Coordinates of C-alpha atoms and ligand atoms in Angstrom, one line a residue:
M21 CA -4.0 -2.2 -17.3
S22 CA -1.8 -3.0 -14.5
T23 CA 1.7 -1.3 -14.4
S24 CA 3.6 -2.1 -11.9
S25 CA 6.6 -1.6 -14.1
G26 CA 8.1 1.7 -15.0
L27 CA 5.0 3.7 -13.4
A28 CA 4.8 7.6 -14.3
P29 CA 6.1 9.4 -10.9
S30 CA 3.1 11.0 -9.6
T31 CA 3.1 14.1 -9.9
I32 CA 2.1 15.7 -6.6
R33 CA 5.2 16.7 -4.4
I34 CA 4.1 18.7 -1.0
G35 CA 6.9 19.5 0.8
H36 CA 10.9 20.8 -0.5
R37 CA 13.2 18.9 -1.4
Y38 CA 16.3 18.4 0.6
R39 CA 19.4 19.7 0.4
A40 CA 21.7 19.8 2.7
N41 CA 23.2 23.4 0.9
R42 CA 18.8 24.4 2.4
L43 CA 18.7 23.9 5.7
D44 CA 18.8 26.8 7.7
G45 CA 19.9 25.9 11.3
P46 CA 20.8 25.7 14.0
Y47 CA 17.4 24.4 14.8
D48 CA 15.6 23.7 18.1
A49 CA 13.9 20.5 16.8
I50 CA 14.6 17.8 14.4
V51 CA 11.5 15.5 13.1
I52 CA 12.3 12.4 11.3
G53 CA 9.3 11.5 9.5
S54 CA 6.3 13.6 8.5
G55 CA 3.7 11.8 9.1
I56 CA 1.2 13.2 11.1
G57 CA 2.3 12.6 14.1
G58 CA 5.3 14.5 13.4
M59 CA 4.2 17.0 11.6
T60 CA 1.3 18.1 14.9
A61 CA 4.3 17.8 16.8
A62 CA 6.3 20.0 14.4
A63 CA 3.6 22.6 14.4
C64 CA 2.4 22.7 17.6
L65 CA 6.3 23.4 18.7
A66 CA 6.0 26.5 15.7
E67 CA 3.0 27.8 16.7
L68 CA 5.1 27.9 20.7
G69 CA 7.9 29.9 19.0
Q70 CA 10.8 26.7 18.4
K71 CA 12.6 26.8 15.0
V72 CA 11.5 22.8 13.9
V73 CA 12.9 20.8 10.4
V74 CA 10.9 17.7 9.1
L75 CA 12.6 15.5 7.6
E76 CA 11.3 13.3 5.3
Q77 CA 12.5 10.1 3.5
H78 CA 9.7 10.1 1.0
Y79 CA 9.4 12.5 -2.6
T80 CA 6.1 13.6 -0.6
A81 CA 4.5 15.4 2.4
G82 CA 2.4 13.2 4.4
G83 CA 3.7 9.5 6.0
F84 CA 0.3 7.5 5.2
T85 CA -1.9 10.5 4.8
H86 CA -0.1 11.4 1.8
S87 CA -1.7 11.3 -1.3
Y88 CA -0.8 10.2 -4.9
S89 CA -1.1 11.2 -8.9
R90 CA -0.9 8.5 -11.8
N91 CA -2.3 8.5 -15.6
G92 CA -4.1 11.2 -14.9
Y93 CA -5.9 9.9 -11.9
E94 CA -4.9 10.9 -7.7
W95 CA -5.0 8.5 -5.0
D96 CA -4.9 8.3 -0.7
V97 CA -3.2 6.1 0.6
G98 CA -4.3 6.4 4.5
V99 CA -7.1 7.9 4.8
H100 CA -10.3 7.2 3.9
Y101 CA -12.5 8.9 6.4
I102 CA -12.1 10.4 9.8
G103 CA -14.5 10.8 12.6
D104 CA -15.4 14.2 14.9
V105 CA -14.7 16.9 13.1
G106 CA -17.8 17.2 12.1
A107 CA -18.6 19.3 15.5
K108 CA -15.6 22.3 16.1
H109 CA -15.8 21.2 19.8
T110 CA -14.5 17.9 19.5
L111 CA -10.6 17.6 19.8
A112 CA -10.3 16.2 17.1
R113 CA -11.9 19.2 15.1
R114 CA -9.7 21.7 16.9
L115 CA -6.7 20.2 16.5
F116 CA -6.7 20.0 13.2
D117 CA -7.4 23.0 12.9
F118 CA -5.0 24.6 15.7
V119 CA -2.3 23.1 13.3
S120 CA -3.2 24.0 9.9
G121 CA -4.5 27.2 10.7
G122 CA -8.3 26.7 10.5
K123 CA -7.7 26.2 6.8
L124 CA -8.4 21.9 5.8
E125 CA -12.0 21.5 5.4
W126 CA -14.0 18.9 6.3
A127 CA -17.2 17.0 3.8
P128 CA -19.2 14.9 5.1
M129 CA -20.2 11.5 4.2
D130 CA -23.9 9.9 3.9
D131 CA -25.1 9.3 6.5
H132 CA -24.3 5.2 6.8
F133 CA -21.2 5.6 6.3
D134 CA -20.0 2.2 6.7
R135 CA -21.8 -0.4 5.5
I136 CA -21.0 -4.2 7.1
F137 CA -21.7 -6.8 4.9
I138 CA -21.6 -10.2 6.3
G139 CA -21.8 -12.6 3.0
K140 CA -24.9 -11.3 1.7
E141 CA -26.7 -9.4 4.8
S142 CA -26.0 -5.8 5.1
F143 CA -25.9 -3.8 8.1
D144 CA -25.6 0.0 8.3
L145 CA -23.3 1.9 10.4
V146 CA -25.0 5.1 10.9
A147 CA -24.2 8.5 12.0
T148 CA -25.4 9.8 15.3
P149 CA -25.0 7.4 18.2
K150 CA -29.5 7.7 18.9
K151 CA -29.5 7.1 15.0
Y152 CA -26.6 4.0 15.2
R153 CA -29.2 2.8 18.3
A154 CA -32.1 2.1 16.5
E155 CA -30.3 0.9 13.0
L156 CA -28.7 -2.1 15.5
L157 CA -32.5 -2.0 17.8
K158 CA -34.1 -2.8 13.6
H159 CA -31.7 -5.8 13.3
F160 CA -31.6 -7.2 16.3
P161 CA -34.8 -5.6 18.7
E162 CA -34.3 -8.2 21.4
E163 CA -30.7 -7.5 21.9
E164 CA -31.3 -3.4 23.2
K165 CA -30.0 -4.3 27.0
A166 CA -26.3 -5.4 25.3
I167 CA -26.8 -2.6 23.1
D168 CA -27.7 -0.1 25.8
E169 CA -24.3 -1.5 27.5
Y170 CA -21.8 -1.9 24.9
F171 CA -22.5 2.2 25.0
K172 CA -22.1 3.0 27.7
R173 CA -19.4 0.5 28.2
I174 CA -17.1 2.3 24.6
A175 CA -17.6 5.3 26.4
K176 CA -16.2 4.7 29.1
A177 CA -13.2 2.9 27.7
A178 CA -12.5 6.1 25.7
D179 CA -12.4 8.5 28.8
A180 CA -10.3 5.7 31.0
M181 CA -8.4 6.1 27.4
R182 CA -7.9 9.5 29.0
L183 CA -6.0 9.4 32.2
I184 CA -4.0 7.2 30.0
T185 CA -3.1 9.4 28.1
M186 CA -2.4 12.1 30.6
E187 CA -0.2 9.2 32.0
K188 CA 2.5 9.2 29.2
L189 CA 2.5 13.0 29.6
L190 CA 4.2 13.0 33.2
P191 CA 7.9 12.6 34.6
A192 CA 8.2 9.6 37.0
P193 CA 6.6 10.0 40.3
A194 CA 3.6 11.8 39.1
A195 CA 2.7 9.5 36.2
T196 CA 3.6 6.6 38.5
L197 CA 0.7 8.3 40.7
V198 CA -1.8 8.2 37.8
R199 CA -1.0 4.6 36.6
L200 CA -2.3 3.5 39.9
L201 CA -5.6 5.7 39.8
S202 CA -6.4 4.8 36.4
K203 CA -5.6 1.2 38.1
I204 CA -8.5 1.9 40.1
K205 CA -10.8 3.8 38.1
A206 CA -10.7 1.3 35.1
P207 CA -13.5 -1.4 35.1
K208 CA -11.6 -4.8 35.0
W209 CA -12.6 -5.6 31.1
L210 CA -11.5 -1.9 30.8
N211 CA -8.5 -3.8 28.3
Q212 CA -9.5 -7.3 28.2
T213 CA -10.1 -8.2 24.4
T214 CA -13.2 -7.0 21.8
R215 CA -14.5 -10.2 21.7
E216 CA -14.0 -10.6 25.6
V217 CA -15.9 -7.9 26.8
L218 CA -18.7 -8.7 24.3
E219 CA -19.3 -11.8 24.5
S220 CA -20.1 -10.9 28.3
L221 CA -23.0 -9.2 26.6
T222 CA -24.2 -11.0 24.6
K223 CA -24.3 -14.0 22.5
N224 CA -26.0 -13.0 19.6
Q225 CA -22.8 -13.7 17.2
K226 CA -24.4 -12.2 14.2
L227 CA -24.8 -8.5 16.9
I228 CA -21.1 -8.7 17.5
A229 CA -19.5 -9.4 14.5
V230 CA -21.8 -5.5 12.8
L231 CA -20.2 -4.1 16.4
T232 CA -17.1 -5.3 15.4
G233 CA -17.1 -4.4 11.7
Q234 CA -14.6 -1.9 12.1
W235 CA -12.0 -4.6 12.8
G236 CA -9.4 -2.6 9.3
D237 CA -10.0 -0.1 11.4
N238 CA -7.1 -1.5 13.6
G239 CA -5.9 -4.1 12.0
L240 CA -6.3 -7.1 14.9
P241 CA -10.2 -9.6 14.4
P242 CA -11.9 -9.2 18.2
A243 CA -10.6 -11.1 19.6
Q244 CA -7.2 -10.0 19.6
S245 CA -7.7 -6.9 19.2
S246 CA -8.1 -4.4 22.9
F247 CA -11.5 -3.4 23.5
I248 CA -9.6 0.2 24.1
I249 CA -8.5 0.3 21.0
H250 CA -12.2 -1.0 19.1
S251 CA -14.3 1.7 21.4
L252 CA -11.7 4.0 20.5
I253 CA -12.1 3.7 16.8
A254 CA -16.2 3.0 17.9
R255 CA -16.5 6.5 19.0
H256 CA -14.6 8.0 16.6
Y257 CA -17.1 7.4 14.2
L258 CA -20.1 7.6 16.3
Y259 CA -20.8 11.3 14.3
G260 CA -20.1 10.1 11.7
G261 CA -17.5 10.3 8.4
Y262 CA -15.8 13.2 6.9
Y263 CA -13.2 13.4 4.3
P264 CA -10.4 16.3 3.6
I265 CA -12.1 18.4 0.9
G266 CA -9.9 18.4 -1.4
G267 CA -7.8 14.8 -1.2
A268 CA -5.6 13.6 2.2
S269 CA -2.1 15.3 0.8
R270 CA -4.6 18.7 2.1
M271 CA -3.1 18.1 5.0
A272 CA 0.7 18.1 4.7
E273 CA -0.2 21.2 2.8
T274 CA -1.5 22.9 5.4
I275 CA 0.4 22.2 8.1
I276 CA 3.3 22.8 6.1
P277 CA 2.9 26.7 6.5
Q278 CA 1.9 26.3 10.9
I279 CA 5.5 24.4 10.4
Q280 CA 7.6 27.3 8.6
K281 CA 6.2 29.9 11.0
N282 CA 9.4 31.1 13.0
G283 CA 11.6 29.8 10.3
G284 CA 11.4 26.2 10.1
E285 CA 10.5 23.6 7.3
L286 CA 9.3 20.2 5.9
F287 CA 12.5 18.6 3.4
T288 CA 11.5 15.3 1.2
Y289 CA 13.8 13.1 0.1
A290 CA 15.3 13.8 3.3
S291 CA 16.4 10.3 4.4
V292 CA 18.0 9.5 8.0
E293 CA 20.7 7.2 8.7
Q294 CA 21.4 7.5 11.8
I295 CA 20.5 9.4 16.0
L296 CA 23.6 10.8 16.6
I297 CA 24.7 10.5 20.3
E298 CA 26.9 12.0 22.6
G299 CA 27.8 11.6 26.2
G300 CA 24.8 9.3 26.1
K301 CA 22.2 12.7 25.4
A302 CA 20.2 12.8 21.6
V303 CA 22.3 15.3 19.9
G304 CA 20.8 15.5 16.4
V305 CA 20.7 13.3 13.2
K306 CA 23.0 11.4 10.0
M307 CA 22.1 12.0 6.8
A308 CA 21.8 9.7 4.8
D309 CA 24.3 12.0 2.4
G310 CA 26.6 12.5 5.4
T311 CA 25.0 15.8 6.8
E312 CA 24.9 15.9 10.4
V313 CA 22.4 17.9 11.2
R314 CA 22.2 19.1 15.3
A315 CA 19.4 20.5 17.7
P316 CA 18.6 19.9 21.3
V317 CA 16.0 17.9 20.7
V318 CA 15.2 14.8 18.5
I319 CA 12.1 13.5 17.6
S320 CA 11.2 10.0 15.7
N321 CA 7.8 10.0 14.3
A322 CA 9.2 6.7 12.5
G323 CA 8.0 4.0 14.7
V324 CA 9.7 2.7 17.4
F325 CA 11.2 -0.8 15.0
N326 CA 13.2 2.0 13.6
T327 CA 14.0 4.5 16.0
F328 CA 15.0 2.1 18.1
G329 CA 16.1 -1.4 15.4
K330 CA 17.5 1.0 13.5
L331 CA 18.5 5.1 13.6
L332 CA 19.8 4.3 17.4
P333 CA 23.1 3.1 16.7
E334 CA 23.3 -0.6 18.4
K335 CA 25.4 0.0 21.5
V336 CA 22.5 2.3 22.7
A337 CA 19.3 1.1 21.4
K338 CA 21.1 -2.4 23.3
Q339 CA 22.2 0.1 26.7
S340 CA 19.6 1.8 26.5
G341 CA 17.3 -1.9 27.1
Y342 CA 14.6 0.1 24.0
L343 CA 16.5 -3.5 22.1
K344 CA 14.3 -6.0 24.5
K345 CA 11.1 -3.9 24.6
L346 CA 11.0 -4.2 21.8
D347 CA 10.4 -8.0 21.8
T348 CA 7.5 -7.0 23.9
V349 CA 5.2 -5.4 21.1
K350 CA 4.8 -7.0 17.8
R351 CA 4.1 -5.2 14.4
S352 CA 0.5 -4.5 12.9
M353 CA -0.7 -6.1 9.4
A354 CA 0.3 -5.9 6.3
S355 CA -2.5 -5.3 3.2
L356 CA -2.4 -5.5 -0.4
G357 CA -4.3 -2.1 -1.2
M358 CA -5.6 -1.9 -4.6
Y359 CA -6.1 2.2 -6.9
I360 CA -8.6 1.9 -9.4
G361 CA -9.2 5.1 -12.2
I362 CA -12.5 5.3 -14.6
Q363 CA -13.5 7.8 -16.9
D364 CA -16.3 8.3 -15.6
T365 CA -17.9 10.8 -12.5
A366 CA -18.8 8.9 -9.1
E367 CA -22.2 9.9 -9.5
N368 CA -22.8 8.7 -13.2
L369 CA -21.4 5.5 -12.0
G370 CA -23.6 4.9 -8.9
L371 CA -21.0 5.2 -7.0
P372 CA -21.7 6.0 -2.6
K373 CA -20.0 8.3 -0.4
T374 CA -19.8 5.5 2.1
N375 CA -17.0 2.8 2.7
Y376 CA -18.2 -1.1 2.2
W377 CA -16.3 -4.4 4.0
L378 CA -16.9 -7.4 2.6
Y379 CA -16.8 -10.5 5.7
T380 CA -17.6 -14.1 4.2
S381 CA -18.6 -15.2 7.8
E382 CA -19.4 -13.4 11.4
D383 CA -16.6 -15.8 12.5
Y384 CA -13.3 -13.4 12.1
E385 CA -10.7 -14.6 13.6
G386 CA -11.5 -18.7 12.1
S387 CA -11.4 -17.6 8.2
L388 CA -8.9 -15.0 8.3
D389 CA -7.1 -17.9 10.4
R390 CA -8.7 -20.1 6.9
F391 CA -7.4 -18.2 4.1
F392 CA -4.0 -17.3 5.3
A393 CA -3.4 -21.0 6.3
D394 CA -4.7 -21.8 2.5
P395 CA -4.8 -17.8 0.4
E396 CA -5.4 -19.9 -2.9
N397 CA -8.6 -21.7 -2.6
E398 CA -10.1 -19.7 0.2
P399 CA -11.7 -16.2 -0.3
V400 CA -10.5 -13.2 1.1
P401 CA -12.2 -12.6 4.3
L402 CA -12.2 -9.0 4.2
V403 CA -12.1 -6.7 1.9
Y404 CA -12.3 -3.3 2.7
I405 CA -13.8 -0.4 -0.6
S406 CA -13.6 2.9 0.1
F407 CA -14.8 6.0 -2.8
P408 CA -12.9 8.7 -2.8
S409 CA -13.8 11.1 -5.4
A410 CA -17.4 10.1 -4.2
K411 CA -16.4 11.9 -0.9
D412 CA -14.7 14.6 -2.3
P413 CA -16.4 17.5 -3.8
E414 CA -13.2 18.8 -5.0
F415 CA -12.9 16.7 -6.9
L416 CA -14.1 16.6 -10.0
N417 CA -12.3 20.4 -10.5
K418 CA -9.1 18.9 -10.2
Y419 CA -10.5 15.8 -12.8
P420 CA -13.0 16.3 -14.6
G421 CA -15.2 13.4 -15.8
R422 CA -13.4 10.7 -13.6
A423 CA -13.8 8.8 -10.9
T424 CA -11.4 6.2 -8.4
I425 CA -11.6 3.7 -6.1
E426 CA -9.8 1.6 -4.2
I427 CA -9.3 -1.0 -2.2
V428 CA -8.3 -3.0 1.2
A429 CA -7.7 -5.9 1.9
P430 CA -5.3 -8.1 4.3
G431 CA -1.8 -9.3 2.6
P432 CA 1.7 -10.7 4.5
H433 CA 4.6 -9.5 3.9
D434 CA 6.0 -13.3 3.5
W435 CA 4.0 -13.5 0.3
F436 CA 6.0 -11.1 -1.3
A437 CA 9.3 -11.2 0.5
Q438 CA 11.4 -12.6 -2.4
W439 CA 11.1 -9.9 -3.8
A440 CA 12.2 -7.1 -1.0
D441 CA 15.1 -6.7 -2.3
K442 CA 14.3 -5.3 -5.6
P443 CA 13.8 -1.9 -6.6
W444 CA 10.1 -0.3 -6.6
G445 CA 8.7 -1.1 -10.2
K446 CA 11.3 -3.7 -10.9
R447 CA 10.2 -6.3 -9.0
G448 CA 10.0 -9.2 -12.2
E449 CA 7.4 -10.5 -14.1
E450 CA 6.7 -13.3 -11.8
Y451 CA 6.3 -10.3 -9.5
D452 CA 3.2 -8.6 -11.2
A453 CA 2.3 -11.5 -12.3
L454 CA 1.5 -12.1 -8.9
K455 CA 0.1 -8.8 -8.0
E456 CA -2.5 -9.5 -10.9
K457 CA -4.0 -12.2 -9.9
W458 CA -4.7 -10.7 -6.6
S459 CA -5.3 -7.6 -8.3
Q460 CA -8.3 -10.0 -10.9
R461 CA -9.5 -11.6 -7.4
L462 CA -10.1 -8.1 -5.7
L463 CA -12.2 -6.1 -8.6
E464 CA -14.4 -9.2 -9.1
R465 CA -15.8 -9.0 -5.4
L466 CA -16.0 -5.2 -6.3
Y467 CA -17.9 -6.1 -9.1
E468 CA -20.4 -8.4 -7.1
H469 CA -21.4 -4.9 -5.5
F470 CA -21.0 -2.4 -7.9
P471 CA -21.9 -4.9 -11.3
Q472 CA -21.9 -1.6 -13.3
L473 CA -18.2 -1.2 -13.1
R474 CA -18.0 -4.3 -15.0
G475 CA -15.5 -2.8 -18.5
K476 CA -15.4 0.6 -17.6
I477 CA -11.7 0.3 -15.5
D478 CA -9.5 2.2 -18.0
Y479 CA -6.6 2.4 -15.0
Y480 CA -4.9 -0.2 -11.6
E481 CA -2.8 -0.8 -9.8
L482 CA -1.8 -3.1 -6.8
S483 CA 0.4 -2.4 -3.9
T484 CA 2.0 -5.4 -1.4
P485 CA 3.6 -4.7 2.4
L486 CA 7.3 -4.0 -0.4
S487 CA 5.3 -0.6 -1.5
T488 CA 5.0 0.0 2.2
D489 CA 7.9 0.0 3.5
F490 CA 9.4 1.8 -0.3
F491 CA 7.1 4.9 1.0
C492 CA 7.1 5.1 4.5
R493 CA 9.5 2.5 6.0
Y494 CA 7.4 -0.2 7.9
A495 CA 9.7 -3.4 6.9
E496 CA 7.3 -5.8 6.6
G497 CA 3.8 -3.5 5.8
E498 CA 2.8 -2.9 8.6
I499 CA 0.1 -0.1 8.1
Y500 CA -1.1 0.4 11.7
G501 CA 2.7 0.5 13.1
L502 CA 1.9 -1.7 16.4
D503 CA -0.5 -4.3 17.6
H504 CA -3.4 -2.3 19.0
D505 CA -3.6 -6.1 21.1
P506 CA -4.2 -5.9 25.4
S507 CA -0.5 -6.1 26.0
R508 CA 0.1 -3.1 24.0
F509 CA -1.6 -0.7 25.6
E510 CA 0.6 -2.2 29.7
Q511 CA 3.5 -1.1 28.6
K512 CA 4.9 1.2 30.1
W513 CA 7.5 2.7 26.9
L514 CA 5.2 3.7 24.5
K515 CA 5.1 7.4 25.4
P516 CA 6.7 10.9 24.2
K517 CA 10.0 10.8 26.1
T518 CA 12.9 8.3 25.8
S519 CA 15.7 7.2 28.9
I520 CA 17.7 8.6 26.3
P521 CA 18.1 12.9 26.3
G522 CA 16.7 15.1 23.8
L523 CA 15.0 11.9 22.1
Y524 CA 11.5 12.0 21.9
L525 CA 8.5 9.1 20.2
T526 CA 5.8 10.6 17.9
G527 CA 3.2 9.3 15.8
Q528 CA 0.7 6.5 15.8
D529 CA 3.0 4.9 18.5
V530 CA 2.9 6.5 21.1
V531 CA -0.8 6.8 21.7
T532 CA -3.0 4.3 19.9
C533 CA -3.1 4.1 14.9
G534 CA -4.7 6.2 13.4
V535 CA -4.8 10.2 11.3
A536 CA -6.4 11.5 15.0
G537 CA -4.2 8.8 17.0
A538 CA -1.2 9.4 15.8
M539 CA -1.6 13.3 15.8
I540 CA -2.7 12.9 19.7
G541 CA 0.8 11.4 19.2
G542 CA 1.9 14.8 17.9
L543 CA 0.5 17.3 20.2
A544 CA 1.6 14.9 23.4
T545 CA 5.1 15.1 22.6
A546 CA 4.8 19.0 22.2
V547 CA 3.8 19.3 24.9
V548 CA 5.7 16.4 27.0
I549 CA 9.2 19.1 25.2
S550 CA 8.2 21.7 25.7
G551 CA 7.3 23.0 29.8
K552 CA 4.9 25.5 30.4
D553 CA 3.8 26.4 27.3
G554 CA 3.4 22.9 27.0
A555 CA 1.0 22.7 30.4
K556 CA -1.6 25.1 28.7
L557 CA -1.3 23.7 25.3
A558 CA -2.3 20.2 27.8
K559 CA -5.1 21.9 29.1
R560 CA -5.9 23.5 26.9
F561 CA -6.3 20.5 24.1
F562 CA -6.9 17.9 26.8
A563 CA -8.2 20.1 29.7
S564 CA -12.0 19.7 28.3
Ligands
FAD621 C1 -3.8 1.5 4.1 C2 -4.1 2.5 5.4 C3 -6.1 3.4 5.9 C4 -5.8 3.7 6.7 N1 -7.4 4.3 6.9 C5 -7.1 5.5 7.2 C6 -8.7 5.8 7.4 O1 -9.2 5.8 6.2 N2 -8.5 6.4 9.3 C7 -8.0 6.9 10.2 O2 -8.5 8.2 10.8 N3 -6.5 6.8 10.0 C8 -5.9 5.5 8.9 N4 -5.4 5.1 8.6 C9 -4.0 4.4 9.2 C10 -3.1 6.5 9.8 O3 -3.1 6.7 8.9 C11 -2.1 6.0 10.3 O4 -2.8 5.3 11.0 C12 -0.9 7.5 10.5 O5 -1.6 8.5 9.4 C13 0.4 7.3 11.1 O6 0.8 8.4 11.6 P1 2.1 8.7 12.0 O7 2.2 10.3 12.2 O8 2.4 7.6 13.1 O9 3.1 8.3 10.8 P2 3.2 7.3 9.4 O10 2.2 8.1 8.1 O11 4.0 6.4 9.4 O12 4.9 8.5 8.7 C14 6.0 7.9 9.4 C15 6.5 8.8 8.2 O13 8.5 8.7 8.8 C16 8.9 8.8 7.7 N5 10.5 8.0 7.6 C17 10.9 7.0 8.4 N6 11.5 6.0 8.3 C18 12.5 7.7 8.3 C19 14.1 8.1 8.0 N7 14.6 6.7 8.3 N8 13.9 9.7 7.0 C20 12.9 10.1 7.2 N9 12.1 9.4 7.0 C21 11.7 8.4 8.0 C22 8.1 7.9 6.8 O14 8.7 7.5 5.2 C23 6.9 8.1 6.7 O15 6.2 9.1 6.0 C24 -4.9 4.5 7.8 C25 -3.4 3.9 7.4 C26 -3.1 3.0 5.8 C27 -2.1 2.7 6.0

């Protein structure tokens, strides 16, 4: 059933296949990578009249927002739920509407969109702050003061993030002023670890575990993550979770026509080998086939490790200081991903529009440490289960009588490093056996909660950090770019404009991870590049 060798190719191919003779320059800007951040930057620039080419190495567009199909099923990779898109006035929704020409539609998940299991107990995260508060008080009636203070703090942290983002948009002197202002205004706890802040509010470890039960959304347990990322994610989902109708690939499908507006294009199979630097400026890129594509603006959506560690000529990376700066940030967690298909509908199978977060203990850090020290014998401390076919009202039109399930669990790159130089789909029996072992362990956790699925699974496959590298070029399989620890939020260089004229960054390394976070990175990049037009764009999205 698990077919890690001889895998059939996916039939989903969004974007145009690159050939050197299909390039139609001159372009105003080149974007390396078609993640949601790269596509957002490109669509915003196109909206401002620019001709932009997006170059994506994968066979389909979208980066972590791509979908793939196999054996009559379709799965998304990095889009299980998006927050803040239910109401038309939110920043995330306005931005999605802008870049997709209003064509991307959303389906709400169940009110209790996230269910946190701690051992045998379960706790729901419920849509709307009022209902969420009531749900928390039901479980923790004696913690009212701490819960109310918690809501105040995540709101304050999200507000503080506005200034942190604004600083990234401004040129040096103004940015320094905003930084000062932001430091003066920021509460002292803002960039402490999530655990430090929560332990200052309550001693109730179970409550802390429930409040931080979404830690997998940024990849760092509460003792390591900044309270800023915790707050942004918690706020993002306060009004519930939503799923793109038609699946994650609808994002690229609806954004590409906006990019094409002024003659722009998004090419797949378009691997960029190097950023071309002449006279100290970025002037274009060299493709893997040797073709040079030139433009006055080069935007990298490939993440800072790729941009400065691989794409920039080494001498330039060293001289500019960026190679050293990479030592100040860490790669985020890597994971195992399981993709499951069943020949029955979500409704018949009783699959919910709720994400399940299965934790073995409220001691998130301890259980994770014990697991990494002894993965054979320790239980997997976090197993995340999501039911995309239940969330997508259009799924059955494309795949009648079928259902899909996705599972994500921590899985370090080290476990698979010995096969890193082997080709995808042909890494050999030992690798396949290791994957099979993990698949069975994860399936057993699924059956604990959904015993009706035993014997029903028609197809499954497991991705490892090597798959993440192969498809999205994250060398250690990191799924959220950089770690969101307090030190990350102190890095002034994580912003759209680099010190190399003509070279810009975009995507999740600029502001934060998450689809909405990477999009805001995309918007920020377009704003910084576009002068007065950019200022209007900033006003339109960031002022309200
Ligand atoms: C398993 C998983 C689950 C997730 N779940 C959620 C969720 O439910 N909700 C949510 O909001 N977020 C989720 N995320 C996070 C979210 O998907 C990412 O933060 C976001 O999509 C990152 O977007 P990005 O623009 O930074 O670029 P990426 O999506 O990282 O794309 C970068 C692109 O650059 C391309 N590239 C790299 N190098 C080159 C090169 N040399 N030449 C050409 N192209 C290149 C890559 O192929 C890739 O397509 C999840 C992520 C993962 C992995």
